[in-house]
Amino acid sequence: MTKRSWLGAFLDRNGLALGLYILFAVSFWLLFLIILPQLAMIDFSLRHDLPAAQQGGPLDVWTFENYRHFIFGLPGNPDGWNRLDVGVFGRTIVAAAFVTILNFAICYPVAYYLAQVAQGRQARVMAVALVVPYWVNEILRAFAFRIIFGATGVINSTLQALGIIDLPIDFIRADIALYAGLGYAYVLLMVFPLYNAIESLDRNQIEAARDLGAPWWRIHTRIVLPFAKPGITSGCTMVFMLAAGALAAPQILGGPSNLWFTQLIYGQFFESVNWPRGAAYAIILLVACTLLVLLVMRLFKVRLGEIGK
Amino acid sequence: MAGGVSVELDQLLVQFDKFVAVRDANVRIEPGEFFSFLGPSGCGKTTILRTISGFLEPTAGSVRIDGKDMAYIGPNKRPTALIFQNLALFPLMTVWENIAFSLEMKGVAVADRRKRADELLALIALDGQGDKYVHELSGGQKQRVAIARALCAEPSVLLLDEPLSALDLKLRQHMRTELRAIQRRVGLTFIYITHDQGEALTMSDHVAVMREGVIEQIGDGRSIYDDPATAFVASFVGENNALPGRVAEVRDGMALVDTTVGRLRARIATAARDQLRVGAEAIVFIRPEALDLDTAGASDETTIHATVIGEEFEGPNLHLQLRHESGTELRASLVNKGRTGTASIGSSLAAAFDPMKAVALPSGALSAEE
Ligand SMILES: Nc1ncnc2c1ncn2[C@@H]1O[C@H](COP(=O)(O)OP(=O)(O)OP(=O)(O)O)[C@@H](O)[C@H]1O
Ligand SMILES: [Mg+2]
C-alpha cells in the first residue's frame, strides 16, 4: 500500500477532524517530546564543556571526549579505565536486573491469583488494595521505607524484641532498603501486564493440563508462563528501565557508599554543571538498557510486536 | 491400553453455595460402556462430569471408579481423561506435543513420546501432521487431536463434554460414527454429555436424562424413546404430542384419559404403573409418527378428529399440522407412500393411533423446547 492511500484510509475511517487531530497529536508527541529532545541530548553529549563565552566559537567542535571519559576517566588515570563510573554503571544495571527479577517473583503469584483464582468481590478488593498505596506519592513512600528499615525502625526493633539479633542490621548500607523500595515502587507496572496476559488464558487449558497428570508447578512452566510471555516481557522491560533510571529512591534509600548511575548523571548536570558529560552518561544508560532488553528478548524469543498484546 | 472400568455415582449431591446443581444421582456405568448424560442447558451435565473427573468434590454422596472411592483424589491422579467442551488444546505446542503431553508429565524420553504420538496420529488418521500447530487444523481434526491427547494418557474412562457441539452438522454426524468406532476399538468406558438427543440415542448403550439437577430416567435409547418415565422425558426426547387430562379408568396397564380432544386410551408407562389412579391428572403422549390416517379398526378412544392447518413435505415423510375443534394442536408424520390428496389444508380428517404406542404419564413439567 502506498503512503497516500494509507493516509486516505486513515482519514476516511476517523473523519477529517478527528483524523487530523490524532495525526497532529501523535506527531507533536513524537517530534517535540521525544525525538527533538533526544537529538538535543545527543548533540550536547558530543560537545566540549565550554564556558558560555566560547560556545559557538572556534573551540566548539564535536568530540567523543565525554564518552571516552566514561570509559577511561581523566587523562593520566593510573587505573587505565574509569573504575568509579563504569563500576557504578555496572552495579546499577545488575541491581536493576535483580530488582526486576525480585519484582517478577513477587508479582507473578499475585497476578496469577488475581487472574485465575480470585472471583468477583475478592478480585475487586485485591485490585483496589494493590492500587490504593500508590495514592501516596513516591517520595513519601521512599521515606516511609527509610523509617521502616532504619536502625530503630519496625523491622529492626521487631527482630531485636524477638531476640533474633542483638545489634540492629544496617539495611540502608546493605542496599536492602533500596531494593525493597524499588521493588515496591513498580509492583503495579509488573502486576498489570502479567494480569492481562494470564487473564486471557482459558481456564480449561490449566484444567486440561492437570487432568493429563501435570503437577501444579509443571502447569506453570509449561502452560501459564509460556502463554504469559508477552506480558512478562512488557512488565519486566518497564520495571527494568524504570529501576535503572530511578533517581528519588536511590537518593533517599541508597547506602552512602553505593551510588546509582542516575545519581552520577544528576551530579554532572546539577553539581558539576557539565551538561555535555551528563548528556553523554544519560545516553549511555539509555542505549545500554535498550540493548540489554533487546538481547534478553531475543534470548527468550519474544518479538517486539508481541509486547503490545 | 487399559480396558474400561465401571463408574458409580452413589447418592451424589453437588452444591454451589446454596444452589443444588446435582441432586441424588445414582448411576452405575458398566466397564466398556458408552454412557450419555442428556439434558437441556444448565441441568447439571457438566457438573456431573467435573465431579467424576475430580475438578469438583461432591457435597454429599460418592463417586466410585472401578469400585474405589475417589474422594479427595485429584484430577491428575484419577484414571479419567476429560475432553473439554472447547477442546482446550494447547496453542503454543505442536500437534504431537499436545498428544504426548501426558507422557511428558510422566518424564518419558522425547523419542518415545514422539513414537507414541505418531502411533496415535495414525489411529486418528492424521499421519504426518504432528509438526503442525493446532491453529493450522480444521475443526474435525482438532477434535480428533483432543481425543488422541486424552487417549495418550491411557485412561480407563474417557469423559466427553459436548465435544461435537462446535462442529457443523455434516462433520458432527461423521464424528459420531468415528467416536463410536474409536470407542469399540479401544474398549474404554465413555461418558458422554450432550443436549442433542439424536446424538445420545444413536451412540449410547445407555442414556441418563436429566432435568434441573435430577436424573429422571436411565435406560437404553429404545426404552427412553418408547417408554419414558416422566412427562419431561417424553417431551424432551423426540417430538411428542402432549394431551393433558384426567384419568377416567385404569385397567390392565391401560388408562382412559379425558383430554381436550376427547377420551383417549393409552398404555400406562412402566415407571408410572403405581401412580396413575382414577381422577389423577395425567398427560397422554402420542408421537407424530404414531398417528395414522388409516382409521380401520380404530375405536373412538383411539381416534382424533381434526382439521389440517399446515403441511411440510420432507420427501420420505409428510408432516401435518392438525387442529382439534377445542383448539388443541397436534403434529402427525406420515410415511410418504405415494398417496396424495388425502390431506389438503383446511380439510377435516380422522387420525387414529395404536393405544400401545400412546403413553399415559402423571402430569409434570414438560420440556421448555416444546
Ligand atoms: N461454579 C459454579 N458456581 C455456581 N453455579 C454454578 C457453577 N457451575 C455451574 N453452576 C450452575 O449449575 C447449574 C448446572 O451447570 P452445568 O454447567 O452443569 O450445566 P450443563 O448441563 O453442563 O449446561 P450446558 O449444556 O449449558 O453446558 C447451572 O444452573 C449453573 O448456573
Ligand atoms: Mg455443560
XYZ file of C-alpha atoms and ligand atoms in Angstrom:
711
model
C 0.000 0.000 0.000
C 1.306 3.457 -0.775
C 1.621 6.107 1.864
C -1.070 8.236 0.343
C -3.748 5.552 0.312
C -2.864 4.591 3.880
C -3.317 8.190 4.939
C -6.532 8.488 2.935
C -7.959 5.357 4.526
C -6.976 6.586 7.974
C -8.714 9.915 7.428
C -11.791 8.217 5.973
C -12.094 5.908 8.924
C -11.788 8.559 11.621
C -13.291 11.534 9.845
C -11.255 14.565 8.826
C -11.331 16.475 12.104
C -10.560 13.586 14.430
C -8.086 12.107 11.947
C -6.134 15.339 11.693
C -6.201 15.784 15.439
C -4.804 12.273 16.027
C -2.122 12.818 13.390
C -1.207 16.166 14.895
C -1.171 14.923 18.488
C 0.899 11.852 17.707
C 3.401 13.726 15.572
C 3.671 16.502 18.139
C 4.271 13.957 20.859
C 6.845 12.062 18.837
C 8.641 15.055 17.403
C 8.682 17.617 20.190
C 8.593 15.448 23.253
C 10.706 12.507 22.175
C 12.774 12.942 19.021
C 13.941 16.566 19.296
C 14.907 16.462 22.980
C 16.822 13.250 22.401
C 18.573 14.753 19.399
C 19.441 17.784 21.511
C 20.844 15.461 24.161
C 22.954 13.644 21.577
C 24.170 16.987 20.304
C 25.062 18.077 23.844
C 26.852 14.855 24.542
C 29.140 15.404 21.568
C 30.353 18.845 22.666
C 33.071 20.153 24.925
C 32.122 21.669 28.220
C 32.860 25.286 27.359
C 32.119 28.498 29.240
C 29.234 30.427 27.690
C 31.593 32.929 26.090
C 33.311 30.308 23.991
C 30.178 28.481 22.856
C 29.805 28.775 19.091
C 33.453 29.854 18.930
C 36.335 28.066 17.183
C 36.767 25.625 20.105
C 33.131 24.485 19.942
C 33.617 21.363 17.781
C 32.107 17.887 18.019
C 34.021 15.341 20.055
C 33.737 11.914 21.654
C 35.577 13.177 24.703
C 32.613 12.653 27.068
C 32.178 9.016 26.032
C 35.919 8.493 26.237
C 35.807 9.895 29.739
C 33.176 7.398 30.809
C 35.446 4.519 29.831
C 38.959 5.812 30.527
C 38.450 8.617 33.031
C 40.735 11.633 33.303
C 43.903 11.648 31.256
C 46.753 10.131 33.212
C 44.380 7.983 35.308
C 46.590 5.283 36.907
C 43.946 2.508 36.509
C 43.788 2.874 32.738
C 39.982 2.843 32.912
C 37.300 4.782 34.733
C 36.922 2.420 37.655
C 34.439 4.593 39.528
C 31.943 5.444 36.789
C 31.992 2.098 34.988
C 31.716 0.395 38.356
C 28.652 2.409 39.323
C 27.185 1.766 35.894
C 27.721 -1.998 36.154
C 26.330 -2.175 39.668
C 23.266 -0.171 38.638
C 22.483 -2.485 35.719
C 22.953 -5.596 37.841
C 20.901 -4.146 40.698
C 18.117 -3.080 38.318
C 18.056 -6.575 36.843
C 17.941 -8.000 40.344
C 15.067 -5.692 41.295
C 13.247 -6.788 38.130
C 13.627 -10.476 38.907
C 12.631 -9.946 42.531
C 9.625 -7.977 41.399
C 8.594 -10.673 38.939
C 8.919 -13.351 41.604
C 6.666 -11.364 43.929
C 4.133 -10.263 41.329
C 3.624 -13.451 39.334
C 1.783 -15.313 42.087
C -0.292 -12.211 42.827
C -1.202 -11.722 39.164
C -1.977 -15.408 38.738
C -4.193 -15.427 41.784
C -5.976 -12.274 40.679
C -6.461 -13.511 37.111
C -7.347 -17.158 37.576
C -8.273 -17.911 41.165
C -9.915 -14.913 42.819
C -13.556 -14.339 41.979
C -15.920 -11.374 41.969
C -15.674 -9.352 45.156
C -12.406 -10.875 46.281
C -10.718 -9.929 42.994
C -12.044 -6.369 43.163
C -10.897 -5.913 46.757
C -7.461 -7.225 45.848
C -7.154 -4.890 42.863
C -8.099 -1.901 44.993
C -5.678 -2.979 47.714
C -2.945 -3.032 45.090
C -3.759 0.416 43.738
C -4.511 2.429 46.858
C -0.942 2.527 48.264
C 0.070 4.353 45.092
C -2.020 7.329 46.080
C 0.842 8.094 48.463
C 3.495 9.849 46.440
C 6.816 8.320 45.586
C 8.965 10.488 47.847
C 6.788 9.856 50.875
C 6.832 6.138 50.203
C 10.615 6.164 49.961
C 10.881 7.971 53.286
C 8.457 5.512 54.819
C 10.760 2.705 53.731
C 13.701 4.541 55.229
C 11.885 4.676 58.519
C 10.789 1.046 58.396
C 14.288 -0.160 57.583
C 16.097 2.331 59.843
C 18.290 1.318 62.777
C 15.356 1.906 65.145
C 12.728 1.007 62.551
C 9.921 -1.533 62.862
C 11.913 -4.371 61.356
C 14.996 -3.974 63.485
C 13.053 -3.437 66.692
C 10.868 -6.470 65.984
C 13.871 -8.672 65.273
C 15.559 -7.394 68.412
C 12.473 -7.860 70.541
C 12.199 -11.445 69.301
C 15.836 -11.943 70.257
C 16.859 -12.935 66.743
C 19.510 -10.228 66.539
C 21.436 -8.252 69.118
C 22.505 -5.206 67.135
C 20.343 -3.513 64.512
C 21.100 -4.530 60.932
C 22.097 -1.660 58.655
C 19.574 -2.305 55.896
C 20.375 1.009 54.274
C 24.080 0.348 53.861
C 23.381 -3.193 52.612
C 21.070 -1.669 49.974
C 18.258 -3.941 51.141
C 16.050 -0.919 51.796
C 16.783 0.311 48.270
C 15.894 -2.992 46.608
C 12.736 -3.266 48.656
C 11.779 0.336 47.872
C 12.420 -0.020 44.143
C 10.704 -3.399 44.024
C 7.676 -1.980 45.761
C 7.569 1.137 43.584
C 6.992 -0.893 40.417
C 4.670 -3.626 41.686
C 1.749 -2.275 39.682
C 3.762 -1.979 36.491
C 4.567 -5.653 36.827
C 1.243 -6.948 38.100
C -0.982 -5.453 35.451
C 0.775 -6.676 32.304
C 1.060 -10.108 33.924
C -2.568 -9.995 34.969
C -3.644 -9.025 31.463
C -1.742 -11.873 29.899
C -2.765 -14.531 32.398
C -6.355 -13.391 32.486
C -6.793 -14.195 28.804
C -5.624 -17.766 29.345
C -8.535 -20.175 29.060
C -9.058 -21.891 32.420
C -9.722 -25.100 30.576
C -6.097 -25.122 29.445
C -4.997 -25.264 33.049
C -7.544 -27.903 33.906
C -6.695 -29.954 30.821
C -3.041 -29.973 31.845
C -3.987 -31.018 35.352
C -6.279 -33.710 34.024
C -3.427 -35.063 31.915
C -1.318 -35.537 35.013
C 0.616 -32.276 35.310
C 1.655 -31.322 38.869
C 0.990 -27.674 39.729
C 4.486 -26.384 39.003
C 4.564 -28.023 35.583
C 1.284 -26.298 34.766
C 3.078 -23.017 35.350
C 6.272 -23.811 33.479
C 4.566 -25.483 30.541
C 1.255 -23.661 30.159
C 0.904 -20.397 32.074
C 4.409 -18.925 31.756
C 4.783 -19.565 28.007
C 1.336 -18.115 27.447
C 2.094 -15.041 29.562
C 5.460 -14.405 27.911
C 4.405 -11.160 26.192
C 3.052 -9.829 29.487
C 6.160 -10.932 31.337
C 8.343 -9.190 28.783
C 6.446 -5.943 28.898
C 6.300 -5.931 32.698
C 9.971 -6.772 33.097
C 11.028 -4.248 30.452
C 9.161 -1.432 32.140
C 10.373 -2.297 35.606
C 13.960 -2.717 34.451
C 14.016 0.544 32.516
C 12.402 2.489 35.328
C 14.532 0.901 38.046
C 17.728 1.617 36.129
C 16.541 5.186 35.576
C 15.187 5.772 39.086
C 16.548 8.767 40.974
C 14.439 9.530 44.015
C 14.546 6.076 45.605
C 18.351 5.670 45.337
C 18.735 9.235 46.565
C 16.702 8.540 49.691
C 17.245 4.845 50.320
C 20.656 4.193 48.806
C 23.601 3.440 51.013
C 26.092 6.251 51.418
C 28.843 4.378 49.576
C 26.746 2.936 46.762
C 25.769 5.357 44.047
C 23.115 4.684 41.451
C 24.188 5.646 37.912
C 21.405 8.198 37.669
C 22.924 9.970 40.654
C 26.135 10.383 38.648
C 24.152 11.842 35.766
C 22.290 14.145 38.115
C 25.599 15.232 39.590
C 27.041 16.072 36.174
C 24.030 18.210 35.311
C 23.375 19.984 38.572
C 26.524 19.825 40.666
C 29.394 19.885 38.166
C 27.143 21.721 35.727
C 28.803 19.747 32.953
C 25.813 19.244 30.696
C 27.685 17.594 27.838
C 29.053 14.876 30.105
C 25.684 14.452 31.831
C 24.048 14.056 28.418
C 26.636 11.509 27.340
C 26.108 9.467 30.503
C 22.348 9.588 30.122
C 22.639 8.345 26.560
C 24.999 5.564 27.601
C 22.412 4.402 30.139
C 19.584 4.568 27.605
C 21.454 2.690 24.897
C 22.817 0.064 27.259
C 19.412 -0.640 28.776
C 17.747 -0.826 25.364
C 20.380 -3.207 24.039
C 20.132 -5.386 27.102
C 16.352 -5.583 26.832
C 16.564 -6.465 23.141
C 19.167 -9.098 23.895
C 17.064 -10.720 26.597
C 14.010 -10.632 24.316
C 15.984 -12.406 21.627
C 17.136 -14.947 24.173
C 13.535 -15.685 25.162
C 12.310 -15.494 21.570
C 9.831 -12.673 22.100
C 9.140 -10.301 19.253
C 8.746 -6.578 19.859
C 5.196 -6.534 18.454
C 4.003 -9.112 20.971
C 4.583 -6.788 23.907
C 1.696 -4.611 22.827
C -0.745 -7.505 23.098
C -4.242 -49.909 26.513
C -6.084 -50.219 29.771
C -9.577 -51.636 29.415
C -12.654 -49.797 30.606
C -13.709 -49.838 34.229
C -17.001 -49.207 35.981
C -18.083 -45.820 37.277
C -20.675 -45.478 40.017
C -22.384 -42.425 41.394
C -23.932 -43.048 44.767
C -26.474 -40.548 46.136
C -24.356 -37.827 44.565
C -25.164 -34.269 45.612
C -23.249 -31.277 44.258
C -23.963 -27.812 45.570
C -22.602 -24.372 44.719
C -23.208 -22.412 47.902
C -26.970 -22.791 48.334
C -27.654 -23.804 44.732
C -28.097 -27.525 44.163
C -26.648 -28.379 40.744
C -26.964 -32.169 41.000
C -29.273 -33.999 43.381
C -29.418 -37.657 44.434
C -27.734 -39.064 41.372
C -27.480 -42.847 41.429
C -25.866 -44.307 38.351
C -23.896 -47.421 37.585
C -21.909 -47.350 34.377
C -20.559 -50.728 33.268
C -16.983 -51.251 32.111
C -16.552 -50.508 28.422
C -19.954 -48.886 28.103
C -20.860 -45.820 26.046
C -22.988 -43.878 28.508
C -24.573 -40.498 27.829
C -25.993 -37.784 30.011
C -28.682 -35.947 28.103
C -30.499 -32.822 29.201
C -31.209 -29.188 28.431
C -28.685 -26.422 29.068
C -27.955 -25.824 32.738
C -29.333 -29.132 34.000
C -26.049 -30.132 35.618
C -24.371 -32.323 32.993
C -21.010 -30.592 33.088
C -21.187 -30.554 36.868
C -21.538 -34.342 36.937
C -18.625 -34.748 34.546
C -16.393 -32.399 36.513
C -17.248 -34.298 39.667
C -16.322 -37.609 38.060
C -13.035 -36.197 36.772
C -12.194 -34.655 40.144
C -12.422 -30.926 39.482
C -15.345 -30.718 41.892
C -15.798 -32.541 45.184
C -19.265 -33.908 45.915
C -21.177 -32.092 48.643
C -22.530 -35.495 49.664
C -22.506 -38.996 48.246
C -19.639 -40.530 46.374
C -18.025 -41.275 43.040
C -16.508 -44.726 42.679
C -14.311 -45.696 39.774
C -13.534 -49.382 39.398
C -15.066 -49.840 42.834
C -12.680 -47.371 44.516
C -13.981 -44.283 46.263
C -12.463 -41.211 44.603
C -12.927 -38.748 47.477
C -10.089 -36.205 47.568
C -8.192 -37.825 44.732
C -7.193 -35.018 42.349
C -7.913 -34.978 38.609
C -4.272 -35.753 37.835
C -4.472 -38.920 39.934
C -7.707 -40.362 38.548
C -7.874 -42.893 35.716
C -10.065 -40.487 33.774
C -9.376 -38.131 30.900
C -11.670 -35.257 30.097
C -12.306 -33.829 26.667
C -13.469 -30.282 27.178
C -16.420 -28.603 25.549
C -13.953 -26.248 23.785
C -11.258 -28.951 23.495
C -8.646 -26.825 25.330
C -5.793 -27.888 23.077
C -2.514 -26.120 23.878
C -1.988 -23.428 21.222
C 1.737 -22.976 21.848
C 2.561 -26.631 21.307
C 2.654 -28.635 18.121
C 0.091 -31.331 17.487
C 2.387 -34.134 18.575
C 3.450 -32.276 21.729
C -0.213 -31.822 22.550
C -0.889 -35.505 22.120
C 2.144 -36.599 24.128
C 1.657 -34.048 26.917
C 0.677 -36.677 29.479
C 3.837 -38.662 28.661
C 5.944 -35.534 29.032
C 4.471 -35.138 32.512
C 5.436 -38.722 33.311
C 9.015 -37.958 32.272
C 9.059 -40.209 29.198
C 12.011 -39.545 26.853
C 11.391 -37.372 23.791
C 11.973 -40.138 21.241
C 9.464 -42.447 22.918
C 6.940 -39.630 23.227
C 7.246 -38.861 19.574
C 6.821 -42.529 18.678
C 3.670 -42.888 20.748
C 2.276 -39.631 19.345
C 2.854 -40.898 15.813
C 1.009 -44.132 16.611
C -1.949 -42.168 17.898
C -1.830 -39.838 14.903
C -2.220 -42.938 12.756
C -5.178 -44.034 14.872
C -6.963 -40.756 14.240
C -5.938 -40.693 10.561
C -3.715 -37.636 10.861
C -0.427 -39.318 9.937
C 2.406 -36.911 9.291
C 0.614 -33.867 10.681
C 2.360 -33.981 14.057
C 4.539 -30.934 13.470
C 1.697 -28.592 12.676
C 0.289 -26.197 15.222
C -3.252 -26.592 16.436
C -4.488 -23.462 14.672
C -3.465 -24.997 11.352
C -6.017 -27.796 11.714
C -9.676 -27.944 10.760
C -12.418 -28.295 13.362
C -12.767 -32.030 12.894
C -9.028 -32.552 13.002
C -8.751 -30.600 16.250
C -11.473 -32.807 17.616
C -9.504 -35.907 16.800
C -6.316 -34.453 18.268
C -8.190 -33.812 21.512
C -9.311 -37.439 21.536
C -5.783 -38.661 20.825
C -4.377 -36.443 23.577
C -6.842 -37.919 26.040
C -6.203 -41.493 24.873
C -2.456 -40.993 25.208
C -2.889 -40.656 28.967
C -4.179 -44.266 28.887
C -7.297 -43.501 30.899
C -9.789 -46.195 31.815
C -12.648 -43.754 31.487
C -12.941 -41.101 28.823
C -15.207 -38.176 29.671
C -16.517 -36.070 26.818
C -18.268 -32.744 27.393
C -20.329 -31.976 24.292
C -17.231 -32.402 22.138
C -19.154 -32.138 18.896
C -21.266 -29.098 19.665
C -18.948 -26.685 17.841
C -18.978 -28.638 14.592
C -21.321 -28.235 11.666
C -23.999 -30.854 11.117
C -22.213 -32.938 8.475
C -18.969 -33.145 10.373
C -20.869 -33.863 13.552
C -22.570 -36.876 12.053
C -19.253 -38.084 10.704
C -17.525 -37.627 14.060
C -20.319 -39.503 15.852
C -19.626 -42.600 13.803
C -15.918 -42.112 14.261
C -16.176 -41.671 18.030
C -18.272 -44.780 18.343
C -15.746 -46.694 16.225
C -12.838 -45.484 18.356
C -14.723 -46.460 21.475
C -15.308 -50.001 20.166
C -11.660 -50.271 19.152
C -10.130 -49.134 22.438
C -12.818 -50.670 24.632
C -12.846 -47.835 27.144
C -15.736 -46.617 29.206
C -17.019 -43.466 27.507
C -19.114 -40.993 29.423
C -20.618 -38.550 27.025
C -22.516 -35.364 27.598
C -24.868 -33.803 25.152
C -28.031 -31.792 24.888
C -28.617 -33.285 21.439
C -30.953 -36.238 21.855
C -30.221 -37.671 18.412
C -26.584 -37.864 19.381
C -27.368 -39.562 22.682
C -29.751 -42.108 21.170
C -27.568 -43.113 18.227
C -24.299 -43.506 20.083
C -25.065 -44.757 23.559
C -25.598 -48.073 25.223
C -27.408 -46.243 27.996
C -28.672 -42.706 28.424
C -29.450 -40.754 31.579
C -31.937 -37.942 31.001
C -31.548 -35.020 33.394
C -33.674 -32.076 34.362
C -32.681 -29.380 36.830
C -30.045 -31.485 38.512
C -32.181 -34.605 38.789
C -31.780 -37.759 36.709
C -35.294 -38.533 35.521
C -34.611 -41.765 33.694
C -31.796 -44.138 32.850
C -32.215 -46.645 30.068
C -31.238 -47.641 26.578
C -32.342 -45.460 23.687
C -35.384 -47.572 22.935
C -36.844 -47.543 26.412
C -36.235 -43.816 26.753
C -37.989 -43.142 23.483
C -40.796 -45.691 23.724
C -41.312 -45.933 27.454
C -40.453 -42.576 29.034
C -40.520 -42.426 32.820
C -41.704 -38.830 33.192
C -43.573 -36.200 31.242
C -40.318 -34.300 30.882
C -38.503 -37.223 29.272
C -41.448 -37.833 26.947
C -41.450 -34.226 25.788
C -37.676 -33.695 25.697
C -36.649 -36.796 23.777
C -38.005 -36.704 20.263
C -41.146 -34.955 19.149
C -44.309 -35.702 21.040
C -47.914 -34.528 21.181
C -48.787 -33.849 24.808
C -52.514 -34.083 25.639
C -53.218 -33.273 29.298
C -56.344 -34.554 31.032
C -57.745 -36.575 33.914
C -57.724 -40.350 34.332
C -61.194 -41.847 33.905
C -60.391 -45.521 34.115
C -57.383 -47.788 34.710
C -57.333 -51.426 33.643
C -54.675 -53.989 32.641
C -51.925 -51.433 32.346
C -54.085 -49.231 30.124
C -55.674 -45.924 31.030
C -58.600 -43.962 29.688
C -57.892 -40.260 29.976
C -60.365 -37.419 29.385
C -58.442 -34.832 27.388
C -59.394 -31.734 25.426
C -59.641 -33.868 22.298
C -61.929 -36.412 23.952
C -61.448 -39.626 25.879
C -58.226 -41.374 24.819
C -56.872 -44.829 25.504
C -53.170 -45.166 26.227
C -50.681 -47.582 27.739
C -49.503 -46.529 31.178
C -45.737 -46.003 31.188
C -43.838 -48.706 33.100
C -42.486 -46.222 35.597
C -45.970 -44.829 36.280
C -47.766 -48.145 36.897
C -48.463 -47.448 40.544
C -49.023 -43.740 40.231
C -51.914 -43.343 37.830
C -55.167 -43.595 39.744
C -58.626 -42.711 38.587
C -59.145 -38.961 38.939
C -55.426 -38.147 38.789
C -54.100 -35.555 36.381
C -52.310 -37.196 33.518
C -50.837 -36.478 30.116
C -51.243 -38.704 27.096
C -48.229 -38.594 24.798
C -48.665 -39.604 21.171
C -45.660 -39.435 18.855
C -46.335 -37.804 15.474
C -45.341 -40.996 13.694
C -47.867 -42.981 15.779
C -50.739 -41.065 14.197
C -52.153 -42.569 11.049
C -54.921 -41.511 8.657
C -55.999 -45.120 8.226
C -58.753 -45.444 10.833
C -59.778 -49.026 10.078
C -60.311 -50.931 13.329
C -59.900 -47.829 15.463
C -62.370 -47.013 18.222
C -63.491 -43.569 19.398
C -60.871 -43.747 22.097
C -58.069 -44.124 19.605
C -59.221 -41.587 17.050
C -58.836 -37.823 16.964
C -60.872 -35.654 14.599
C -59.087 -32.561 13.406
C -58.581 -30.013 10.632
C -55.374 -29.772 8.640
C -53.836 -26.335 9.191
C -50.407 -26.864 7.708
C -48.178 -29.329 5.980
C -44.474 -29.822 5.429
C -43.338 -32.145 2.700
C -39.970 -33.633 3.516
C -39.570 -36.359 0.902
C -39.839 -39.598 2.815
C -42.236 -38.032 5.299
C -45.171 -35.695 5.221
C -45.661 -33.671 8.389
C -49.183 -32.414 9.063
C -50.153 -29.699 11.488
C -53.602 -30.513 12.848
C -56.076 -28.563 14.964
C -58.855 -30.125 17.003
C -62.062 -28.119 17.413
C -61.059 -27.434 21.036
C -58.049 -25.516 19.727
C -55.517 -28.182 20.673
C -52.851 -28.571 18.022
C -51.173 -31.817 17.048
C -48.470 -32.935 14.683
C -48.671 -36.067 12.564
C -45.874 -37.544 10.489
C -46.937 -39.799 7.671
C -44.665 -42.024 5.675
C -44.820 -40.982 2.026
C -46.290 -43.990 0.242
C -47.373 -42.068 -2.804
C -50.844 -41.297 -1.504
C -51.718 -37.743 -2.365
C -54.772 -35.608 -1.964
C -55.910 -37.191 1.316
C -54.814 -34.219 3.353
C -55.079 -30.762 1.878
C -55.044 -27.672 4.085
C -58.474 -26.907 5.513
C -59.808 -30.447 5.090
C -61.115 -32.415 8.042
C -59.755 -35.833 8.835
C -59.610 -38.518 11.476
C -56.242 -39.610 12.818
C -56.007 -42.946 14.593
C -53.294 -44.404 16.795
C -52.321 -47.694 18.344
C -53.099 -47.346 22.098
C -49.964 -49.402 22.864
C -47.908 -46.627 21.244
C -49.575 -43.851 23.186
C -48.171 -43.352 26.669
C -50.029 -42.106 29.726
C -47.921 -40.397 32.392
C -48.683 -38.436 35.546
C -48.670 -34.752 34.698
C -45.431 -32.928 35.332
C -43.093 -30.351 33.875
C -42.619 -30.513 30.129
C -39.518 -29.645 28.185
C -39.337 -25.893 27.550
C -38.316 -26.554 23.957
C -41.728 -27.978 23.182
N -19.003 -22.669 39.575
C -20.323 -22.521 39.696
N -20.845 -21.717 40.633
C -22.183 -21.558 40.769
N -23.089 -22.168 39.995
C -22.645 -22.979 39.029
C -21.239 -23.203 38.817
N -21.097 -24.068 37.777
C -22.339 -24.347 37.364
N -23.270 -23.717 38.102
C -24.717 -23.825 37.951
O -25.064 -25.182 37.990
C -26.038 -25.490 37.022
C -25.562 -26.639 36.149
O -24.458 -26.208 35.401
P -23.761 -27.139 34.348
O -22.579 -26.418 33.836
O -23.518 -28.471 34.961
O -24.861 -27.235 33.217
P -24.847 -28.069 31.866
O -25.912 -29.079 31.983
O -23.477 -28.537 31.557
O -25.302 -26.964 30.816
P -24.795 -26.689 29.332
O -25.499 -27.656 28.459
O -25.281 -25.288 29.094
O -23.313 -26.817 29.321
C -26.289 -24.208 36.236
O -27.500 -23.650 36.678
C -25.138 -23.309 36.603
O -25.563 -21.975 36.668
Mg -22.016 -28.014 30.046
